GROMACS .gro file of C-alpha atoms in nm:
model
  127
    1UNK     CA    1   0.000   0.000   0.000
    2UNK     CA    2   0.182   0.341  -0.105
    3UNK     CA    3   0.057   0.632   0.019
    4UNK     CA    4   0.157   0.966  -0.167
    5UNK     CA    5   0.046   1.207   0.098
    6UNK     CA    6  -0.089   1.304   0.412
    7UNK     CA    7  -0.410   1.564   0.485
    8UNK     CA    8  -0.668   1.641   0.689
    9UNK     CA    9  -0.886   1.853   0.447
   10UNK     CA   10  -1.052   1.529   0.306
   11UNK     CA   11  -1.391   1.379   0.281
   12UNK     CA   12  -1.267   1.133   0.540
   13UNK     CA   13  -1.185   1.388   0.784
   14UNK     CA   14  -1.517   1.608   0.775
   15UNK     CA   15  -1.668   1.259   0.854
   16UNK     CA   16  -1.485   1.154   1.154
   17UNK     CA   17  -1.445   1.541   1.303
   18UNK     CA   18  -1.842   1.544   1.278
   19UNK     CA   19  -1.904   1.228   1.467
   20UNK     CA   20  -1.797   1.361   1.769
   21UNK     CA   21  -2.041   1.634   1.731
   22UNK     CA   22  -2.349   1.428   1.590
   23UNK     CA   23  -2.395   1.298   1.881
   24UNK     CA   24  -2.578   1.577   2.026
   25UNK     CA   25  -2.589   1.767   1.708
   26UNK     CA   26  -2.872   1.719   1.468
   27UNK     CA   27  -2.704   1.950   1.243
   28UNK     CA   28  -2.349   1.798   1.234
   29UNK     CA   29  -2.549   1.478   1.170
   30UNK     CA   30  -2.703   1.603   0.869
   31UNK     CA   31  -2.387   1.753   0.749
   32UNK     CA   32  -2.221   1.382   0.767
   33UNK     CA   33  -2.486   1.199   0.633
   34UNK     CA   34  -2.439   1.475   0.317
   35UNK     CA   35  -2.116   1.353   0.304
   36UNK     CA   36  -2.243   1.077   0.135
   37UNK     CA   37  -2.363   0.950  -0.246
   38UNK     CA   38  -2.731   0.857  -0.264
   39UNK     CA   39  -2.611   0.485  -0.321
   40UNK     CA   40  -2.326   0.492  -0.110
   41UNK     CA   41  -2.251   0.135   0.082
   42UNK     CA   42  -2.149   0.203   0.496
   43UNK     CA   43  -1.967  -0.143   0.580
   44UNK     CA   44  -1.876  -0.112   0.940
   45UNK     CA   45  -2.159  -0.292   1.106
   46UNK     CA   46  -2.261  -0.659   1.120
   47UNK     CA   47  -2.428  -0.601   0.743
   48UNK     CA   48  -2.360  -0.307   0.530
   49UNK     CA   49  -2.543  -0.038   0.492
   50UNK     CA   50  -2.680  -0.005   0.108
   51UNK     CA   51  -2.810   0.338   0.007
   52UNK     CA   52  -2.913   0.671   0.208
   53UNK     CA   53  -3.237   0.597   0.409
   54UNK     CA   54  -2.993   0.282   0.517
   55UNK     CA   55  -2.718   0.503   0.634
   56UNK     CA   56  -2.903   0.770   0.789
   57UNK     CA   57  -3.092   0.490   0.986
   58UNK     CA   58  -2.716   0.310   1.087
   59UNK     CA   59  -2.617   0.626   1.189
   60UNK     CA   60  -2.877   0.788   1.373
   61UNK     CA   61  -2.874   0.433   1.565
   62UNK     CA   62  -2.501   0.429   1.619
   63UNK     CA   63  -2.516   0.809   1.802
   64UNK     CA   64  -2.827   0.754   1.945
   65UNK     CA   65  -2.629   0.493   2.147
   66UNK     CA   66  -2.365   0.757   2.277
   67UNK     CA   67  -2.351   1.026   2.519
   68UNK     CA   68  -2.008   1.187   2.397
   69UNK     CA   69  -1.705   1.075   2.159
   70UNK     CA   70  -1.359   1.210   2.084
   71UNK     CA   71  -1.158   1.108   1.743
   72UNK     CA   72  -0.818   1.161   1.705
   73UNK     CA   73  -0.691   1.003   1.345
   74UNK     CA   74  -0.460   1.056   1.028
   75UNK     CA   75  -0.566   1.068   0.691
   76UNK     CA   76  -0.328   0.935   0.401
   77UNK     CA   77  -0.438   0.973   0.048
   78UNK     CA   78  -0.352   0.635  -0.139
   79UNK     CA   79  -0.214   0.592  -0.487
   80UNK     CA   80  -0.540   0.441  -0.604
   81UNK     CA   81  -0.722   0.755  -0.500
   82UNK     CA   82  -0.879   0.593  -0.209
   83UNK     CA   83  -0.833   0.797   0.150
   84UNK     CA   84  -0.735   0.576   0.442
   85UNK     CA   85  -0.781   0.690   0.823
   86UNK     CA   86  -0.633   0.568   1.139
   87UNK     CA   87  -0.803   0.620   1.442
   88UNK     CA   88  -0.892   0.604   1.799
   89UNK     CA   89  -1.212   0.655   1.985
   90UNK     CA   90  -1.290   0.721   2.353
   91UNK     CA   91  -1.649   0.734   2.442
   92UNK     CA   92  -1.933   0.789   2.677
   93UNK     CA   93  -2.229   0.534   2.609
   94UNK     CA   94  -2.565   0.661   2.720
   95UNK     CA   95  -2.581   0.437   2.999
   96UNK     CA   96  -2.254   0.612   3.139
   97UNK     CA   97  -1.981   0.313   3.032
   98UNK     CA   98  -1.669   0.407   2.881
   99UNK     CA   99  -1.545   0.247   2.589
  100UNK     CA  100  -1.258   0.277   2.360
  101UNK     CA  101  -1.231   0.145   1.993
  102UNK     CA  102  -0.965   0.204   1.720
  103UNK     CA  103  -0.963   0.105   1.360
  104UNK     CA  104  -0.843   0.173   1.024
  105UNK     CA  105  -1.125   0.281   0.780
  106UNK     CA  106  -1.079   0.356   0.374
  107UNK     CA  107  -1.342   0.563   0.168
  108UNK     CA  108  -1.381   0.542  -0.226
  109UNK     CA  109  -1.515   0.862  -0.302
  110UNK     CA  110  -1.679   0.951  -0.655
  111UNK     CA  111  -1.643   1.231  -0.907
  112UNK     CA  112  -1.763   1.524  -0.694
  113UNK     CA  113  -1.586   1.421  -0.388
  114UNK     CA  114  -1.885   1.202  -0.195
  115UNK     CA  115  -1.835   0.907  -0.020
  116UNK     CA  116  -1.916   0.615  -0.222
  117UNK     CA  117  -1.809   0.320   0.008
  118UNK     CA  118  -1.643   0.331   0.356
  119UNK     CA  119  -1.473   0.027   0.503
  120UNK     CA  120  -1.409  -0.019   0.852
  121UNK     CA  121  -1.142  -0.253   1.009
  122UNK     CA  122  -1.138  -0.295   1.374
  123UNK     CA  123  -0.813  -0.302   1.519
  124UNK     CA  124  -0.923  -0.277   1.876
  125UNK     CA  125  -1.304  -0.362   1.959
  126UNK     CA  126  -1.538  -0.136   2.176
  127UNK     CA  127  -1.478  -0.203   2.501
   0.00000   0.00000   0.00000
């Protein structure tokens, strides 16, 4: 995998900077789930998520279940085009638990910039 730079102006980035504020932000949600084609596939879940009412609804789900969430991650741009992200999570669940995740994720975005697919890899499960 050769990556030919690193930025955090991306697609990508918008995405994982407006998690943290979906959560309690109707607004920021909407502005991530426009980050998105009509069509676009969300495969982080147990199934994927095909097309937008199906992402909105994994989404709105996924928050729902959180109190409050901090990113921290790096964004390379891969020679294919594709943007790749590394990243760590700590959160606040809405029953009070703590968790914290990590995981590598990679976007294919299409001609005007949107989201097509994202891909999420684990490498450290919620807990």
């Amino acid at each position: 995998m050769k990556a030919i730079m690193t930025t955090t102006s991306t697609a990508l980035d918008r995405y994982i900077g407006l998690s943290d504020r979906a959560v309690h932000d109707e607004t920021a949600l909407n502005e991530l789930l426009a980050l998105f084609t009509a069509d676009a596939t969300v495969d982080i879940g147990p199934e994927p998520a095909r097309g937008d009412k199906a992402v909105a609804a994994f989404y709105r789900a996924h928050f729902a279940d959180h109190a409050e969430m901090k990113h921290f991650w790096k964004t390379t741009v891969l020679a294919d085009g594709r943007l790749r992200a590394e990243w760590v999570c700590a959160a606040r669940k809405t029953d009070g638990s703590l968790i914290t995740v990590a995981g590598v994720e990679h976007a294919t975005l299409d001609t005007q910039g949107l989201i097509s697919h994202l891909h999420n890899e684990f490498t450290r499960l919620p807990g």
